[in-house]
Amino acid sequence: LPMSARRNGTYECVDETDEQDCSLCTEDTFSCSSGDRCIPHSWVCDSASDCEDGSDEADCGVPILITAEKSCQSDQFQCYSGECINLHLACNNHPDCLDSSDEGPAQCSSSCTDNGECSHTCLPTPRGPVCQCLPGYSLTSSAGTSLCLDNDECALLSSCSQHCTNTKGSYKCTCAPGYTEEGGGHCRAGGEPPKLLYAVHNNINGVMMRPGSSYRVDMELTSHAVPIKSFDYSPSSQEFFWTSPALGVIGRYNVDTGVEYKNEVWMSGIDRPDQVVVDWITGNVYFSQQSSNTITVCSKMQRHAQCSHLFTVPVNTVTLMEVDPREGRMFVAGFSRVLSGYPRGAIYPYSMDGEPVENAEVIGAPKTGIPSGLVLDTMNRRVFWADLTSRDISVCSYEGRSCQVVTTSSQRHPNFLAFYESKLYWLTGAQGLLHSYDTVSKETQARFDLTLPAYSHGLKFVHSSLVSPPSANHCSTLNCSSLCLLTLTSARCACPLGSVPHDSLSQSCIYPDSSNHSPVTASPTSSHMSSSERQQKDVNHKEYQDKVTMEATENTDAKSKGAILAVVLIIVLVGIVAFLIFCIIKFRSTKKNPDVGLSFSNPSFGTPLPTYGSGQVQEREMNSVQIMKRGSTVGYDNPGFGSPVDFCKRSSGPKLATMDIVSADPAICEGSSTPARDMDEDSAFQEPSIAVSSFADNRHFSVGDEDEDQHRSVSFYRDNKRLIN
């Protein structure tokens, strides 16, 4: 890859190494004095401390007002000597201030007359009554009157781990069915011990978390030398779905089927699949792709996977996805980063049929950098996310409200959040160090007793309580011919790529161009294999690895279509080359005009020839005279021109100038026995090959034996040599 691909905010490498260890301190950022973080300049002096040391809000020119009235807490009394004492110590007939300003017999006895017009409690002081509220209430004032309003303790994350009911001055915690209420607002799930899943290299492992005992690690599946990027688990079908960007496949692993056929390639031919989540109610699989912001949903129909592009997230890179099928909601986390600038990220709420949630706000948009962890508390409808840039772990409601920072990771690079009961779990760095935070007791622990292998990722909890009681599948009553997607309230039918709805409800779909309809094929399951095929398979890892690799890289349908396309391209290329060769030959041939043949009528042909000297008749054929024309040059092959015989012996014979020329070509011969030409040079010198051919091959005359010696005279040979050369 070119160096411009480094730190450009998108993942070009399959292993994402082009975006690793990228500094967040750039020209457009402010470096905190502690040196542990950089923030955008727009966050400086915004009345919100983003640096741990508060250096981003220092020297902002905002005056700090310090008054004697506000130097003590609301439940304290400030002495004139400057110290603060508890309000209950004022007017107790015992001086507690150094200057005894907390006592005054006259003022103390009259300050709480008629309860001091307080709603709840009145505390006397030498300076007048002080109103206080009972626990569970907050003091406020309206039109000069003190009021006590009930606190909503359920708005606090630390009140209850599950259901919270606010009461007057208090609250009540309850647990969902299948959980047991414990002290301090905790709820413990019944049944089997929970299992924490994580991926490392080409394996997905599970840790059985038994309280008070050692942890047992089990290997759930192996992809055999195929690195796993992301995975999800469907508790209803007991299937794992995992992605491999290197092979471009989504794999499936069934826990219940036989050992030999547990792992299979569910769908292949995908350009670098990244995040994957499964709807455990309908079985739909949602996935993203590296360097893409499009979310795709697929559903397996018999042996084919029909897919549809749902929506495009307004970010450059999608980092995480989570779904809540009970609510029909999906949350997609991502970020954008331009030219190594500071990343800007958020979590976007959608319905599972790809529609933005109208009454929900974008989560974490103001100051989130790179979302590195995302998990849902489906019991309380909360969204937790981790920010790689600030190390903060925050929470919001499903609607993007009541947002707050839960805790800040003590280690850098918090990522891969998981949630179970009331605890958050996350990893830091790449060494497998696990951390936990109890949202009720507000305790953070570094789990040195549960250190995972290096480069572990993708934490997920599996437990029966997370999916009970079972939810109704609204797609079972719609009779969709293709895709069926959950909505916020029900479900709807959808058509896959390349098709259009045949009716208003999209229950049936048609393909306008059936030739382009080529559904993505999924690898056949074991149920479609014959018994002979099963006997030929070996269960050892070596052959299974070859099987997975071949299934991931081969697509017979695509191969056949590719071969046809290759043949067509070859035929087209051959045709183009042949056409070019023909044009070149045609162009060259037009440069040389064809020979122009002219026939002459010779008036002397057939008449007795004159005699010379001895009375012998010179036999000479004059019935063939040929004019050769090439380009702009015209030459004559005249047996009677320039011959020494004619020069020495002729006395009265026909001349070429007197011949009648019959020709359709624009060749002119007039008034001379020499060749007519358009150029200043003789044709014999201009094109020797033409002259030789014309002289040697196209002559139609004969010479008598007695003239043979004269024909071999010096002048004749010079003339012949001149014509040949």
mmCIF file of N, CA, C and O in Angstrom, residues 272-306:
data_model
loop_
_atom_site.group_PDB
_atom_site.id
_atom_site.type_symbol
_atom_site.label_atom_id
_atom_site.label_comp_id
_atom_site.label_asym_id
_atom_site.label_seq_id
_atom_site.Cartn_x
_atom_site.Cartn_y
_atom_site.Cartn_z
ATOM 1 N N ARG A 272 -13.934 -8.405 2.134
ATOM 2 C CA ARG A 272 -13.442 -8.111 3.479
ATOM 3 C C ARG A 272 -14.562 -7.885 4.490
ATOM 4 O O ARG A 272 -14.763 -6.787 4.986
ATOM 5 N N PRO A 273 -15.321 -8.917 4.819
ATOM 6 C CA PRO A 273 -16.363 -8.771 5.848
ATOM 7 C C PRO A 273 -15.733 -8.444 7.196
ATOM 8 O O PRO A 273 -14.677 -8.971 7.551
ATOM 9 N N ASP A 274 -16.394 -7.594 7.956
ATOM 10 C CA ASP A 274 -15.822 -7.123 9.222
ATOM 11 C C ASP A 274 -16.701 -7.538 10.395
ATOM 12 O O ASP A 274 -16.589 -8.632 10.913
ATOM 13 N N GLN A 275 -17.602 -6.673 10.824
ATOM 14 C CA GLN A 275 -18.451 -6.954 11.979
ATOM 15 C C GLN A 275 -19.667 -7.780 11.553
ATOM 16 O O GLN A 275 -20.204 -7.600 10.462
ATOM 17 N N VAL A 276 -20.094 -8.674 12.444
ATOM 18 C CA VAL A 276 -21.250 -9.515 12.169
ATOM 19 C C VAL A 276 -22.085 -9.642 13.435
ATOM 20 O O VAL A 276 -21.534 -9.784 14.535
ATOM 21 N N VAL A 277 -23.402 -9.530 13.305
ATOM 22 C CA VAL A 277 -24.353 -9.766 14.393
ATOM 23 C C VAL A 277 -25.498 -10.581 13.826
ATOM 24 O O VAL A 277 -25.800 -10.517 12.627
ATOM 25 N N VAL A 278 -26.140 -11.365 14.683
ATOM 26 C CA VAL A 278 -27.213 -12.246 14.243
ATOM 27 C C VAL A 278 -28.491 -11.914 15.004
ATOM 28 O O VAL A 278 -28.467 -11.652 16.211
ATOM 29 N N ASP A 279 -29.589 -11.886 14.279
ATOM 30 C CA ASP A 279 -30.913 -11.741 14.870
ATOM 31 C C ASP A 279 -31.364 -13.137 15.293
ATOM 32 O O ASP A 279 -31.728 -13.966 14.445
ATOM 33 N N TRP A 280 -31.338 -13.408 16.590
ATOM 34 C CA TRP A 280 -31.621 -14.756 17.058
ATOM 35 C C TRP A 280 -33.110 -15.094 17.023
ATOM 36 O O TRP A 280 -33.490 -16.236 17.312
ATOM 37 N N ILE A 281 -33.961 -14.144 16.622
ATOM 38 C CA ILE A 281 -35.385 -14.440 16.472
ATOM 39 C C ILE A 281 -35.693 -14.924 15.058
ATOM 40 O O ILE A 281 -36.346 -15.945 14.859
ATOM 41 N N THR A 282 -35.227 -14.198 14.039
ATOM 42 C CA THR A 282 -35.515 -14.553 12.644
ATOM 43 C C THR A 282 -34.377 -15.320 11.981
ATOM 44 O O THR A 282 -34.590 -15.953 10.950
ATOM 45 N N GLY A 283 -33.183 -15.246 12.531
ATOM 46 C CA GLY A 283 -32.037 -15.882 11.897
ATOM 47 C C GLY A 283 -31.321 -15.011 10.902
ATOM 48 O O GLY A 283 -30.354 -15.467 10.266
ATOM 49 N N ASN A 284 -31.749 -13.762 10.700
ATOM 50 C CA ASN A 284 -31.065 -12.862 9.776
ATOM 51 C C ASN A 284 -29.675 -12.514 10.300
ATOM 52 O O ASN A 284 -29.463 -12.379 11.507
ATOM 53 N N VAL A 285 -28.747 -12.354 9.372
ATOM 54 C CA VAL A 285 -27.360 -12.029 9.710
ATOM 55 C C VAL A 285 -27.034 -10.659 9.127
ATOM 56 O O VAL A 285 -27.226 -10.423 7.929
ATOM 57 N N TYR A 286 -26.548 -9.770 9.969
ATOM 58 C CA TYR A 286 -26.150 -8.428 9.565
ATOM 59 C C TYR A 286 -24.625 -8.342 9.606
ATOM 60 O O TYR A 286 -24.004 -8.835 10.547
ATOM 61 N N PHE A 287 -24.035 -7.706 8.601
ATOM 62 C CA PHE A 287 -22.581 -7.577 8.609
ATOM 63 C C PHE A 287 -22.156 -6.277 7.940
ATOM 64 O O PHE A 287 -22.903 -5.680 7.148
ATOM 65 N N SER A 288 -20.949 -5.839 8.291
ATOM 66 C CA SER A 288 -20.319 -4.682 7.661
ATOM 67 C C SER A 288 -19.059 -5.150 6.950
ATOM 68 O O SER A 288 -18.655 -6.311 7.067
ATOM 69 N N GLN A 289 -18.423 -4.228 6.216
ATOM 70 C CA GLN A 289 -17.204 -4.532 5.484
ATOM 71 C C GLN A 289 -16.151 -3.475 5.788
ATOM 72 O O GLN A 289 -16.480 -2.302 6.022
ATOM 73 N N GLN A 290 -14.892 -3.903 5.773
ATOM 74 C CA GLN A 290 -13.806 -2.961 6.017
ATOM 75 C C GLN A 290 -13.785 -1.900 4.918
ATOM 76 O O GLN A 290 -14.035 -2.184 3.758
ATOM 77 N N SER A 291 -13.471 -0.673 5.317
ATOM 78 C CA SER A 291 -13.417 0.477 4.396
ATOM 79 C C SER A 291 -14.762 0.716 3.729
ATOM 80 O O SER A 291 -14.830 1.210 2.603
ATOM 81 N N SER A 292 -15.836 0.361 4.390
ATOM 82 C CA SER A 292 -17.179 0.608 3.865
ATOM 83 C C SER A 292 -18.083 1.006 5.019
ATOM 84 O O SER A 292 -17.873 0.599 6.161
ATOM 85 N N ASN A 293 -19.081 1.822 4.712
ATOM 86 C CA ASN A 293 -20.043 2.238 5.731
ATOM 87 C C ASN A 293 -21.450 1.729 5.430
ATOM 88 O O ASN A 293 -22.432 2.286 5.899
ATOM 89 N N THR A 294 -21.536 0.680 4.632
ATOM 90 C CA THR A 294 -22.817 0.079 4.271
ATOM 91 C C THR A 294 -23.075 -1.157 5.119
ATOM 92 O O THR A 294 -22.185 -1.993 5.285
ATOM 93 N N ILE A 295 -24.292 -1.265 5.637
ATOM 94 C CA ILE A 295 -24.704 -2.422 6.425
ATOM 95 C C ILE A 295 -25.590 -3.306 5.550
ATOM 96 O O ILE A 295 -26.533 -2.823 4.918
ATOM 97 N N THR A 296 -25.269 -4.597 5.519
ATOM 98 C CA THR A 296 -25.976 -5.559 4.680
ATOM 99 C C THR A 296 -26.619 -6.614 5.565
ATOM 100 O O THR A 296 -26.054 -7.024 6.582
ATOM 101 N N VAL A 297 -27.811 -7.070 5.167
ATOM 102 C CA VAL A 297 -28.500 -8.139 5.872
ATOM 103 C C VAL A 297 -28.703 -9.292 4.901
ATOM 104 O O VAL A 297 -28.985 -9.089 3.714
ATOM 105 N N CYS A 298 -28.517 -10.514 5.393
ATOM 106 C CA CYS A 298 -28.676 -11.707 4.569
ATOM 107 C C CYS A 298 -29.496 -12.745 5.330
ATOM 108 O O CYS A 298 -29.450 -12.811 6.559
ATOM 109 N N SER A 299 -30.205 -13.528 4.558
ATOM 110 C CA SER A 299 -30.980 -14.623 5.121
ATOM 111 C C SER A 299 -30.834 -15.818 4.202
ATOM 112 O O SER A 299 -30.902 -15.685 2.975
ATOM 113 N N LYS A 300 -30.616 -16.974 4.765
ATOM 114 C CA LYS A 300 -30.399 -18.177 3.960
ATOM 115 C C LYS A 300 -31.724 -18.780 3.553
ATOM 116 O O LYS A 300 -32.554 -19.119 4.394
ATOM 117 N N MET A 301 -31.932 -18.872 2.224
ATOM 118 C CA MET A 301 -33.113 -19.510 1.664
ATOM 119 C C MET A 301 -32.664 -20.804 0.982
ATOM 120 O O MET A 301 -32.019 -20.746 -0.075
ATOM 121 N N GLN A 302 -32.997 -21.927 1.569
ATOM 122 C CA GLN A 302 -32.545 -23.230 1.083
ATOM 123 C C GLN A 302 -31.022 -23.216 0.996
ATOM 124 O O GLN A 302 -30.345 -23.131 1.995
ATOM 125 N N ARG A 303 -30.450 -23.260 -0.220
ATOM 126 C CA ARG A 303 -28.996 -23.294 -0.357
ATOM 127 C C ARG A 303 -28.431 -21.950 -0.765
ATOM 128 O O ARG A 303 -27.241 -21.845 -1.061
ATOM 129 N N HIS A 304 -29.248 -20.913 -0.817
ATOM 130 C CA HIS A 304 -28.796 -19.601 -1.248
ATOM 131 C C HIS A 304 -29.016 -18.584 -0.134
ATOM 132 O O HIS A 304 -29.963 -18.694 0.645
ATOM 133 N N ALA A 305 -28.126 -17.618 -0.083
ATOM 134 C CA ALA A 305 -28.251 -16.510 0.871
ATOM 135 C C ALA A 305 -28.704 -15.273 0.104
ATOM 136 O O ALA A 305 -28.004 -14.794 -0.782
ATOM 137 N N GLN A 306 -29.879 -14.784 0.424
ATOM 138 C CA GLN A 306 -30.400 -13.591 -0.222
ATOM 139 C C GLN A 306 -30.081 -12.390 0.661
ATOM 140 O O GLN A 306 -30.345 -12.405 1.858
#
